[in-house]
Short mmCIF file of C-alpha atoms and ligand atoms in Angstrom, two decimals:
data_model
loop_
_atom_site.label_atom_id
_atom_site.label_comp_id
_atom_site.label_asym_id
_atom_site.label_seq_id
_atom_site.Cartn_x
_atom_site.Cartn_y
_atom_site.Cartn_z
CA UNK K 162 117.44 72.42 133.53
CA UNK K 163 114.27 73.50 131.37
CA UNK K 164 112.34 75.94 132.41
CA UNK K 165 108.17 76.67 131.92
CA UNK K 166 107.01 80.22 131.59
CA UNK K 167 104.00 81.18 133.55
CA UNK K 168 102.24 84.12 131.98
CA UNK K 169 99.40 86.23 133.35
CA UNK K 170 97.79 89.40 131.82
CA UNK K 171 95.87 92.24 133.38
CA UNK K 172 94.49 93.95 130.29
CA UNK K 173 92.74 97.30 131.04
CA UNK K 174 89.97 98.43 128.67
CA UNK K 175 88.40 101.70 127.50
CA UNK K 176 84.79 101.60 127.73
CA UNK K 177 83.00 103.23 124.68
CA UNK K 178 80.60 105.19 126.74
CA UNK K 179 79.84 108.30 125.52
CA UNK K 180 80.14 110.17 129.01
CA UNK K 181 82.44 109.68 131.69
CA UNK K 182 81.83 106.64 134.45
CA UNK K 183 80.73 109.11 137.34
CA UNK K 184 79.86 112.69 135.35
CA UNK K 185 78.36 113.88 132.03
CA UNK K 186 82.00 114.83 130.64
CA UNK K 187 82.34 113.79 127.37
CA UNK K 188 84.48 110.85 126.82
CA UNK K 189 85.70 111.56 123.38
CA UNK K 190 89.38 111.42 122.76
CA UNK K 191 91.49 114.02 120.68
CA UNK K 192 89.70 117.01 122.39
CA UNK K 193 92.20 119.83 123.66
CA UNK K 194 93.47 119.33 126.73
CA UNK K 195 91.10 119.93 130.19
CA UNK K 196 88.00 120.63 128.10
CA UNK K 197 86.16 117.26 128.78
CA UNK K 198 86.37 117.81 133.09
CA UNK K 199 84.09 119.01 135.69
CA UNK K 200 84.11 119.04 139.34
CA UNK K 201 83.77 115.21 139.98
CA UNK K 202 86.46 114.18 137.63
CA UNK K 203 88.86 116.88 138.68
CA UNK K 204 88.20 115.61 142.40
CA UNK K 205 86.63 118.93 143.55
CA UNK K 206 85.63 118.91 147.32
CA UNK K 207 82.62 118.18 148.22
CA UNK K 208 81.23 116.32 145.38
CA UNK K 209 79.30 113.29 144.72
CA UNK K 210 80.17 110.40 141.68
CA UNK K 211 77.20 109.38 140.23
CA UNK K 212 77.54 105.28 138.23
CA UNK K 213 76.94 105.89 134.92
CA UNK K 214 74.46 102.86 134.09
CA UNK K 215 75.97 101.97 130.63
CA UNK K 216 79.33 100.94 131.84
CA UNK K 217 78.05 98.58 134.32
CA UNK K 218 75.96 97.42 131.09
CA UNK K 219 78.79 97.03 128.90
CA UNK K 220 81.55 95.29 131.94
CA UNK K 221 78.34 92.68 132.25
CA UNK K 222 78.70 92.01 128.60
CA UNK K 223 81.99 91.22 128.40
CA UNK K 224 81.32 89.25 132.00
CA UNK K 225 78.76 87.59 129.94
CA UNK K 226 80.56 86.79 127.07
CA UNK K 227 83.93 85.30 128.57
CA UNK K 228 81.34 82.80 130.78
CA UNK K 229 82.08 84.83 133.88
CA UNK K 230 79.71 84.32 137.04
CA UNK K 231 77.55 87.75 137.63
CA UNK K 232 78.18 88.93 140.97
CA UNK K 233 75.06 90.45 141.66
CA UNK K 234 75.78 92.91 144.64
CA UNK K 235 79.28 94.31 144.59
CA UNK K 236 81.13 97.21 145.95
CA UNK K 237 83.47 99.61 144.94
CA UNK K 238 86.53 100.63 146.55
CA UNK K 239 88.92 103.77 146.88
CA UNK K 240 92.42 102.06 145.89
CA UNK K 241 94.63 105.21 147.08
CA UNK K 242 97.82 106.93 146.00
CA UNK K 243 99.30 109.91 145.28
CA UNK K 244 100.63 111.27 141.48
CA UNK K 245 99.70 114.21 139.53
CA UNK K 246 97.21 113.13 137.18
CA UNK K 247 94.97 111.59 139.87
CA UNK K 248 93.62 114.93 141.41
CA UNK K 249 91.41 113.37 144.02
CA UNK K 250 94.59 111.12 145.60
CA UNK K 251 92.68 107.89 145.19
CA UNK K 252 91.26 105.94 141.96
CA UNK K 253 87.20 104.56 142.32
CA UNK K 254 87.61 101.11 141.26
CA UNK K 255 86.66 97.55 142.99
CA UNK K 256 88.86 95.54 145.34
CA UNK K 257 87.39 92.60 146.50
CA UNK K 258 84.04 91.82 145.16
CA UNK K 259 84.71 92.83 141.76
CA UNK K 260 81.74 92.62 139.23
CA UNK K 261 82.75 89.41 137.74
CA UNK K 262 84.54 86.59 137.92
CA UNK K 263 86.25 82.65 137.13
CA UNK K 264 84.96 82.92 133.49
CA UNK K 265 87.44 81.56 130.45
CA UNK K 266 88.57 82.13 127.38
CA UNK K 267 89.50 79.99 123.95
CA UNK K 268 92.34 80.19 122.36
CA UNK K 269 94.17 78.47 119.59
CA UNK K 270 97.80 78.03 118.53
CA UNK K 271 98.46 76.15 115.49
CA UNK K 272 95.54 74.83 115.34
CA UNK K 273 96.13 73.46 119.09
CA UNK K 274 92.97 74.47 121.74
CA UNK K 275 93.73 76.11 125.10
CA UNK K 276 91.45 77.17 127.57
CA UNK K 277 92.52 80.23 129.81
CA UNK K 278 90.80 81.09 132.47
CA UNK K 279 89.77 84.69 133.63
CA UNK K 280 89.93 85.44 137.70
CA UNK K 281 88.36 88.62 137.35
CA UNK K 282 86.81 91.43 135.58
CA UNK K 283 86.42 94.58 137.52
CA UNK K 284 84.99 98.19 136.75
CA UNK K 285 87.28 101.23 137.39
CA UNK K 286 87.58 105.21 136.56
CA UNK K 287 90.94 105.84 134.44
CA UNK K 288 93.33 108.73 135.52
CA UNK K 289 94.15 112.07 133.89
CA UNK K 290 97.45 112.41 131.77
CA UNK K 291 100.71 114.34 132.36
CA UNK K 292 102.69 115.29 129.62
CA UNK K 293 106.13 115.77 129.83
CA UNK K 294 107.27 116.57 126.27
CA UNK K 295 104.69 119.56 125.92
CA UNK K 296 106.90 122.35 128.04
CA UNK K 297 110.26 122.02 128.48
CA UNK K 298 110.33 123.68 132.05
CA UNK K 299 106.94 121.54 133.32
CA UNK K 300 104.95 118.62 133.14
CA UNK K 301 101.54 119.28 132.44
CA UNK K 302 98.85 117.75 133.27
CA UNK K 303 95.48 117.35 130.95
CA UNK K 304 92.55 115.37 133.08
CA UNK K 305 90.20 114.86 129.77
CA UNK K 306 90.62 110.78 130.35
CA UNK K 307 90.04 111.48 134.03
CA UNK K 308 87.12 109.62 134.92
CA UNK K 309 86.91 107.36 131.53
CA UNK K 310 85.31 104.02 132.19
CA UNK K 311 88.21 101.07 132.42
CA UNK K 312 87.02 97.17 132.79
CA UNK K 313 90.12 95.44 134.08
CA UNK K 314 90.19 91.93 132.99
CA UNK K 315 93.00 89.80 135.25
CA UNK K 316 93.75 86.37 133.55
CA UNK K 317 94.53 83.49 135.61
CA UNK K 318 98.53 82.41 135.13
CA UNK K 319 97.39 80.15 132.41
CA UNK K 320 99.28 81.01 129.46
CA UNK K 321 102.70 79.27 128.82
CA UNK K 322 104.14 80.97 125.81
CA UNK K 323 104.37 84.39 124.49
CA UNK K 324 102.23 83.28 121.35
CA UNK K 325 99.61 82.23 123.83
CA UNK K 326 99.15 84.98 125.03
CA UNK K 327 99.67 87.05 121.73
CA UNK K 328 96.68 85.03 120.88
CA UNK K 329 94.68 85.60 124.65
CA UNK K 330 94.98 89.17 123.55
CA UNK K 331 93.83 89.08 119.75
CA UNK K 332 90.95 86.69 120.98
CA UNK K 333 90.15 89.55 123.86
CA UNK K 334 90.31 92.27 122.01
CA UNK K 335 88.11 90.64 118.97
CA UNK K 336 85.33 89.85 121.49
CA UNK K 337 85.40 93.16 123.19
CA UNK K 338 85.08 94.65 119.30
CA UNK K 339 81.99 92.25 118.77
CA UNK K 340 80.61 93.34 121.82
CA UNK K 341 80.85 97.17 120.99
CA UNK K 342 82.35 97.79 124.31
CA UNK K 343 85.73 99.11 123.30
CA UNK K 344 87.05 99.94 120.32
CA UNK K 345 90.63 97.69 120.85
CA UNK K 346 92.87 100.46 119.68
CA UNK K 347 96.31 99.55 121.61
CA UNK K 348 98.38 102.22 120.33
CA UNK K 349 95.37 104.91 121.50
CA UNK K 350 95.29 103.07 124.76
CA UNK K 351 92.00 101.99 124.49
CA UNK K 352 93.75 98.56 125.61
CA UNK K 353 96.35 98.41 127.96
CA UNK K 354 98.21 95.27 128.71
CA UNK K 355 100.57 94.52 131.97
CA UNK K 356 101.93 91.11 132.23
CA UNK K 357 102.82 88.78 135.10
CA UNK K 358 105.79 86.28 133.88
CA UNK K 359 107.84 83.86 136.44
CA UNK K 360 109.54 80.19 135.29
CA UNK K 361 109.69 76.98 137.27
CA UNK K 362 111.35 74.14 136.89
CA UNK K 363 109.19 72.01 134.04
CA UNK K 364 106.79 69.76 135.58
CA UNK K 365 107.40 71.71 138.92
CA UNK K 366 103.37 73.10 140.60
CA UNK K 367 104.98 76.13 142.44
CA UNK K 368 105.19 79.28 140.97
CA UNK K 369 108.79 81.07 140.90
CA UNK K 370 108.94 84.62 141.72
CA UNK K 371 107.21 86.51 139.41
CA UNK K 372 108.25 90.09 137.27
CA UNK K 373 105.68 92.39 136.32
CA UNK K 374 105.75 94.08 132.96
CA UNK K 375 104.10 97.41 132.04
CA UNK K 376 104.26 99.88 129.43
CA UNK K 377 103.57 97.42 127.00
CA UNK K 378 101.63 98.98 124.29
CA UNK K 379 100.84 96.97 121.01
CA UNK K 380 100.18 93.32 120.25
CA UNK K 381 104.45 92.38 119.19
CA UNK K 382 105.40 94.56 121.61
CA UNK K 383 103.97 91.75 124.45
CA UNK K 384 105.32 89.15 122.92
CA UNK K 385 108.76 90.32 122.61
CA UNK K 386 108.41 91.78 125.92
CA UNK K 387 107.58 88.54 127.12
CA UNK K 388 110.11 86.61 124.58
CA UNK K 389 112.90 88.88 126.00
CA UNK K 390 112.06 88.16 130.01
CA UNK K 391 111.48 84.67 129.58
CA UNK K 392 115.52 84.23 128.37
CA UNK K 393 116.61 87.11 131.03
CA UNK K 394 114.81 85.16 133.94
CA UNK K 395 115.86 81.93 132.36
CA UNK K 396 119.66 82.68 132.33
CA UNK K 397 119.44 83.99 135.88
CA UNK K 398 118.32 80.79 137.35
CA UNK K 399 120.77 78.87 135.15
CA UNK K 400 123.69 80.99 136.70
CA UNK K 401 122.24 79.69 140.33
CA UNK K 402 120.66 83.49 141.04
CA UNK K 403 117.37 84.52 142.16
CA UNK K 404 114.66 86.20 140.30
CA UNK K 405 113.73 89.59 141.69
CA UNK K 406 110.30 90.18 142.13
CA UNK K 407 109.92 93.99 140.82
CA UNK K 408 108.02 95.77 138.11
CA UNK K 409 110.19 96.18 135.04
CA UNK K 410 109.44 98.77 132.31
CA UNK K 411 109.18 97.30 128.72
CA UNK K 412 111.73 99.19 126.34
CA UNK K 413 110.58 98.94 122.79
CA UNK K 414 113.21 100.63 121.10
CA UNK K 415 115.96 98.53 122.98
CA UNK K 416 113.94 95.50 123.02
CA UNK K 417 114.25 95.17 126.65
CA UNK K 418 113.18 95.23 130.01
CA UNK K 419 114.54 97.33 133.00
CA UNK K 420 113.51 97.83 136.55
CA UNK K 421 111.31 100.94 137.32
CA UNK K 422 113.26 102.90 140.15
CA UNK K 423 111.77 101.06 143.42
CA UNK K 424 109.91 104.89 143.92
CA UNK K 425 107.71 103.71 141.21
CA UNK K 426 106.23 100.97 142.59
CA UNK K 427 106.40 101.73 146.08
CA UNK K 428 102.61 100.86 145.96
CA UNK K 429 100.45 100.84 149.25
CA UNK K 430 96.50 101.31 148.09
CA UNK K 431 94.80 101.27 151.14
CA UNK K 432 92.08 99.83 149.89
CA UNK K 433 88.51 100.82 151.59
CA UNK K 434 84.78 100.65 150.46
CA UNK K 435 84.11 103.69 148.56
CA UNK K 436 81.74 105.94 150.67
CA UNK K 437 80.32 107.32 148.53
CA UNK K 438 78.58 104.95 146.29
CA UNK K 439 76.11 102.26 146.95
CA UNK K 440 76.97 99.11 146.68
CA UNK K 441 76.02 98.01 143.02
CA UNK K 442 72.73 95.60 142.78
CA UNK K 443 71.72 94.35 139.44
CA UNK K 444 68.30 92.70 139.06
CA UNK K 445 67.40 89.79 137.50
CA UNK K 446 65.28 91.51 135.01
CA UNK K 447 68.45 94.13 133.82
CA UNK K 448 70.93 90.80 133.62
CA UNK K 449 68.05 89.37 131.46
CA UNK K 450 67.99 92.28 128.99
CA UNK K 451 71.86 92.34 128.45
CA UNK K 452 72.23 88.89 128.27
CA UNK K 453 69.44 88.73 125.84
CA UNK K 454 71.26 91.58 123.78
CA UNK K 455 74.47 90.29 123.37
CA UNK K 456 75.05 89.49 119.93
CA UNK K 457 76.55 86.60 118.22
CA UNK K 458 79.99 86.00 119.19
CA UNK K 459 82.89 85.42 116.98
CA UNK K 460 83.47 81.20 117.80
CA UNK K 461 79.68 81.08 117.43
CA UNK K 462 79.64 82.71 114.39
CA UNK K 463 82.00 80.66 112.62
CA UNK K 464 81.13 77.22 113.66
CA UNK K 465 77.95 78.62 111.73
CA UNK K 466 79.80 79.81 108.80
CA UNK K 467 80.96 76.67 108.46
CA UNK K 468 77.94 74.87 108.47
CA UNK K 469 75.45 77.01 106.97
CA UNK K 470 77.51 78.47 104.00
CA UNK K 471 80.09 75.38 103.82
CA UNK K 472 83.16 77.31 104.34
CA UNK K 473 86.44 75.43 105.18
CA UNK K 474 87.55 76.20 108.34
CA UNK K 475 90.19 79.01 107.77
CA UNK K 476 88.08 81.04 105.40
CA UNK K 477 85.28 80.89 108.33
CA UNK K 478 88.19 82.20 110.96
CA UNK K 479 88.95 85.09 108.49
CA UNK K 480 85.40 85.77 107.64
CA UNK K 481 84.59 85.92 111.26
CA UNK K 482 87.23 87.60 112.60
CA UNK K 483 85.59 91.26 112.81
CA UNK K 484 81.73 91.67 112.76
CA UNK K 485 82.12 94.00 110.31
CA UNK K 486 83.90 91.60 108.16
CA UNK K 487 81.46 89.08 109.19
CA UNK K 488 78.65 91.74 108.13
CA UNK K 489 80.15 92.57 104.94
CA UNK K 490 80.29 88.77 103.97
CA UNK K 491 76.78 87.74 104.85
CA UNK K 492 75.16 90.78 102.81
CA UNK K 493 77.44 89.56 99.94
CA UNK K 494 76.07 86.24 100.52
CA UNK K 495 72.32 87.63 101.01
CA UNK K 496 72.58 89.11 97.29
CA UNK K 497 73.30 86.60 95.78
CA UNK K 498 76.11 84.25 94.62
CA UNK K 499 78.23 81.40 95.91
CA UNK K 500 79.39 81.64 99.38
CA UNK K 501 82.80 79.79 98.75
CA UNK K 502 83.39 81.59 95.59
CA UNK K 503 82.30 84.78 97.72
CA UNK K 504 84.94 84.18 100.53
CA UNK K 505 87.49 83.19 98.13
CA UNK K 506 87.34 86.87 96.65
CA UNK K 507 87.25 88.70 99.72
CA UNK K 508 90.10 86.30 101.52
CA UNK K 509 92.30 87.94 98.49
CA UNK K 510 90.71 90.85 96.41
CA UNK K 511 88.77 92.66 98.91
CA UNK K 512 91.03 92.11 101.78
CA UNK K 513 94.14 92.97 99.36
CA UNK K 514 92.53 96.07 98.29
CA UNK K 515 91.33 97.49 101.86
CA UNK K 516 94.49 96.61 103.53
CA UNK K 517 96.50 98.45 100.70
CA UNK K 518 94.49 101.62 101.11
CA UNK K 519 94.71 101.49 104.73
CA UNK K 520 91.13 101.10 105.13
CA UNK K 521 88.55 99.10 107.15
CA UNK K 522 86.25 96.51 105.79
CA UNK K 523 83.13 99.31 105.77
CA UNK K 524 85.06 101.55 103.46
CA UNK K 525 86.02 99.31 100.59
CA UNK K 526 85.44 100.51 97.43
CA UNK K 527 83.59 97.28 95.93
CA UNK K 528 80.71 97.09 98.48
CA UNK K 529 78.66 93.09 99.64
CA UNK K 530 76.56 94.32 96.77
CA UNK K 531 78.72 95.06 93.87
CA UNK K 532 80.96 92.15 94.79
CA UNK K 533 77.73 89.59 94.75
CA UNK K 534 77.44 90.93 91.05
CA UNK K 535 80.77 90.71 89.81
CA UNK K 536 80.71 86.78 91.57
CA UNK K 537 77.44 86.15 89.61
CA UNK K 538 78.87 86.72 86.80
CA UNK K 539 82.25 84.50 86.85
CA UNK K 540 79.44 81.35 88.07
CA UNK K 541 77.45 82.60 84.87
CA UNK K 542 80.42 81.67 82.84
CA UNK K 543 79.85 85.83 81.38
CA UNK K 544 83.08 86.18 82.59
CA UNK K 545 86.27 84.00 83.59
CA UNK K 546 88.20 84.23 87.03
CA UNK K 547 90.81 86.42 84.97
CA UNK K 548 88.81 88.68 82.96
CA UNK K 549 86.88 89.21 86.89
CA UNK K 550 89.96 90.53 88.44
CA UNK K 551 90.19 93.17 85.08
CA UNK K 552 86.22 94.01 85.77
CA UNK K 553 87.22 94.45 89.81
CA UNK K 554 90.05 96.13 89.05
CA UNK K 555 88.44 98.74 87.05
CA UNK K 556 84.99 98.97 89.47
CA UNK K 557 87.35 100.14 92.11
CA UNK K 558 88.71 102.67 89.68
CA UNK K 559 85.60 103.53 88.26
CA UNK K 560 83.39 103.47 90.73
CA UNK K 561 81.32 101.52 88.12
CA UNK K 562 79.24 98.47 88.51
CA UNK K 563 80.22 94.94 87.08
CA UNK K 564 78.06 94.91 84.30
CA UNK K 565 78.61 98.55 83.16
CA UNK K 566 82.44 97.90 83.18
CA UNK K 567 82.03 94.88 81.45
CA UNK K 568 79.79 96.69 79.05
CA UNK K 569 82.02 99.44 78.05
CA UNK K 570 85.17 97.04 77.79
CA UNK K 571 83.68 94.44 75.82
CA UNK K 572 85.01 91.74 78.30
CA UNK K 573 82.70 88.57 77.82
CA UNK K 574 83.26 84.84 77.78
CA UNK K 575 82.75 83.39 74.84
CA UNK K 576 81.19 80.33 75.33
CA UNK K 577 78.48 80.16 72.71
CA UNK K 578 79.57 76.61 70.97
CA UNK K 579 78.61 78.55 67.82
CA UNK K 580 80.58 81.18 67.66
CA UNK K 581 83.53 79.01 69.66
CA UNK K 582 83.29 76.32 67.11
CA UNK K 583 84.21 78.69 64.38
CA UNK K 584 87.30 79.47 65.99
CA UNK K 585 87.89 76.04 67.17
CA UNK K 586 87.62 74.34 63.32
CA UNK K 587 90.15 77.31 62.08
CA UNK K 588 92.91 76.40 64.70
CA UNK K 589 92.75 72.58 63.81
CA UNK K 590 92.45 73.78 60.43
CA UNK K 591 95.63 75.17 61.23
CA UNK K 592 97.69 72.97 62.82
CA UNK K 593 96.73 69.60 60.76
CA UNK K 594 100.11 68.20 61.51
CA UNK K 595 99.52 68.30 65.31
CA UNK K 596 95.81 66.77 64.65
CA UNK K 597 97.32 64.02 63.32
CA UNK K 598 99.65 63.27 66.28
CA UNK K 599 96.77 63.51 68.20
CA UNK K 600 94.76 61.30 66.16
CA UNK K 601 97.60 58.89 66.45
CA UNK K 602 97.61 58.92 70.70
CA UNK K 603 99.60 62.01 71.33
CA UNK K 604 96.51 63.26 73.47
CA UNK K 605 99.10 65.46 75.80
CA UNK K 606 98.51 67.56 72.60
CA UNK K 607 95.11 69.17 74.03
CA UNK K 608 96.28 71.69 75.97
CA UNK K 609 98.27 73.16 73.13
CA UNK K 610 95.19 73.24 71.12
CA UNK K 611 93.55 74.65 74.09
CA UNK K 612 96.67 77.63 74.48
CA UNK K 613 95.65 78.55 70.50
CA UNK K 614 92.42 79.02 71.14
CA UNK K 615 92.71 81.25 73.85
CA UNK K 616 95.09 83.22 71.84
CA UNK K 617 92.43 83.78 69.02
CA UNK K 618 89.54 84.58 71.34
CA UNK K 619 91.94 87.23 73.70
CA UNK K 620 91.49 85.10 76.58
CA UNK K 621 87.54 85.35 76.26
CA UNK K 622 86.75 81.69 75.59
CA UNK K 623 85.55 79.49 78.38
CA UNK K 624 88.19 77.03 78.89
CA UNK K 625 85.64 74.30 79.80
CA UNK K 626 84.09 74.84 76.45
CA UNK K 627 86.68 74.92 74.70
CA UNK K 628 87.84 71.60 75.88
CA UNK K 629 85.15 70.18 75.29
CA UNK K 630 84.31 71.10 71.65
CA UNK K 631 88.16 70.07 70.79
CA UNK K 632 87.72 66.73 72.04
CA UNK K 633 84.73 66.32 70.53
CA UNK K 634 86.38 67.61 66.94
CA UNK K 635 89.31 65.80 67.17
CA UNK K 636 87.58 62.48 68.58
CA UNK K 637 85.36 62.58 65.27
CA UNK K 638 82.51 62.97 66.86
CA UNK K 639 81.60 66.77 65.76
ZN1 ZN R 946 83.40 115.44 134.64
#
């Protein structure tokens, strides 16, 4: 029998607030251990949360942005339970009117369009931290993250394979990046993935009994995770045996899954409206401003790439897939020099050269600026696309602009017909056996003609030039 995965994702998401969702604590990450806390977000007695406006702000952009429906009065909730790092014995986060909800999301696999749809995005407080390797007689606990803004973002059971959702979560993470919400580091834990996978028979509506996944903590590691309990489930129901609905722990070093002891998850919340909060009212006016703030998003953006600066559709996807990238691009472009050309360099120079030094798009050596100059010049015909890779080579040693390096090396395309004829009359000069041949219909013999030339100029001849002025001297008409 074949089998079709059904694959869910609850992806939780560090809001890039700058103080904590219900105190002034500092949300900054790195900072020793229990300096960031206070008496609200180590769950002192007696005091009172206070919503920090900007994360409602930011979990309405990325409601905005996915096409979710604004739900204009919600509530939040105490979801309750009981571990170390969660001093006050419950979490403040929303249970049944959650801030937004039934918006969608585009994806594409090979080149193949899928819509998945989002139930729900919610706003929550993250918990503190115990750490277990510090002390080898304790587990400590260090509540700096307690109290960090989370959004929660629950896709419907839409995806089908793992690459799906390998590409759900690149598309997520990319928008939430655009949006300046979060800053999509997985292995920090600014984005947290669990995922909900069951099989059913294909064609089957039902859904089988589904496993949850956690502890899944980088982009490959969900979709082996999900690779890896996709065959486990798969050869269960082939032997005739059930599917155990549990939570299973994602191994990465084995490359497996494994139940979490049934303690783990022995989950009652006890949900209840949180007492000590409002309920959350957003006015037309407010949803106005952030909607009218959002910027331009990344499928936007490149069906405009495409259009306005005639870029082919991959180099728009690359070119758009980070707004800094996309920044970095369009100030190239607003310099001056052709946008294909433009991309083309970036696609493979710039992108070669940041990714080598382990560096983001902002920090490359060759700036929009210095690239637009070095472009100019190739579309000038001053310099050819080889001798343009010497000049960019050297500007990122250097530090130098294009035209000083190509100053000081004395790189330059010949293409003065002048000075290009000279050398083009002492070649066939040269070779008057091979000008014969020619003469007589062996016209293959051009590019050879074409190979000496280059030789005597050092590569510096145009190669357009030079074909043309050795047709026209061995045609008889120079
Ligand atoms: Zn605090």
């Amino acid at each position: 029998m074949e089998f079709e995965p059904v694959i869910g994702l609850e992806v939780h998401a560090q809001l890039l607030t700058e103080s904590k969702i219900f105190c002034g604590c500092s949300t900054r990450f790195g900072a020793p251990p229990n300096t960031q806390t206070c008496a609200v977000c180590t769950g002192m007695p007696g005091v009172l949360p206070v919503l920090n406006a900007r994360v409602v702000e930011f979990a309405v952009r990325m409601g905005l942005a996915t096409g979710c429906s604004i739900r204009r009065f919600s509530r939040f909730a105490r979801k309750n339970y009981f571990y170390p790092d969660l001093p006050k014995g419950y979490q403040i986060s929303q249970f049944d009117e959650p801030l937004c909800r039934a918006g969608e999301l585009r994806v594409e696999v090979d080149g193949r369009a899928r819509t998945i749809g989002i139930h729900r995005i919610h706003v929550e407080e993250d918990a503190g931290k115990s750490l277990h390797d510090q002390d080898p007689d304790a587990s400590l606990v260090d509540l700096n993250r307690s109290g960090v803004p989370l959004i929660e973002i629950v896709s419907e059971p839409d995806l089908r394979e793992p690459r799906e959702a390998y590409a759900y979560l690149t598309k997520l993470r990319q928008i939430l990046v655009y949006l300046e919400i979060c800053d999509g580091n997985m292995e920090e834990g600014s984005l947290r993935c669990d995922a909900n996978v069951s099989l059913r028979p294909r064609g089957a509506r039902e859904l089988g009994t589904k496993a949850e996944i956690k502890n899944l903590n980088s982009f490959k590691g969900v979709e082996a995770a999900l690779h890896f309990e996709i065959e486990r489930q798969a050869s269960l129901l082939r032997a005739g045996r059930r599917v155990l609905q549990e939570t299973r722990l994602w191994d990465a070093v084995r490359g497996e899954t494994r139940p979490m002891r049934s303690k783990e998850e022995a989950h009652d919340y006890r949900y209840f409206p949180e007492p000590d909060l409002v309920p959350l009212a957003i006015s037309d006016a407010w949803l106005r401003e952030i909607e009218g703030a959002l910027p331009e998003l990344p499928d936007a953006k490149r069906v405009r790439f495409e259009a306005e600066y005639r870029l082919p559709a991959y180099d728009a996807s690359v070119m758009t897939s980070s707004r800094a990238l996309a920044d970095y691009y369009e100030a190239a472009v607003a310099a001056g020099g052709d946008p294909k050309l433009l991309a083309n360099w970036i696609l493979t120079e710039v992108l070669a050269l940041v990714h080598e030094r382990g560096l983001e798009i902002e920090g490359s050596p060759v700036g929009p600026q210095a690239l637009s100059e070095l472009v100019r010049l190739v579309s000038k015909g001053t310099l050819s696309g080889k001798m343009a890779k010497e000049v960019f080579a050297e500007m990122v040693r250097t530090g130098d602009n294009a035209p000083a390096v190509v100053e000081r090396l004395g790189l330059r395309q010949i293409r003065d017909p002048g000075e290009l004829g000279a050398v083009v009359d002492r070649v066939l000069a040269g070779s008057a056996a091979e000008v014969e041949k020619y003469r007589a219909g062996k016209t293959s013999l051009l590019g050879h003609f074409v190979g000496l030339v280059m030789k005597e100029t050092r590569g510096q001849a145009n190669p357009g030039e030079v074909n043309r002025l050795l047709r026209e001297k061995l045609e008889g008409r120079g």
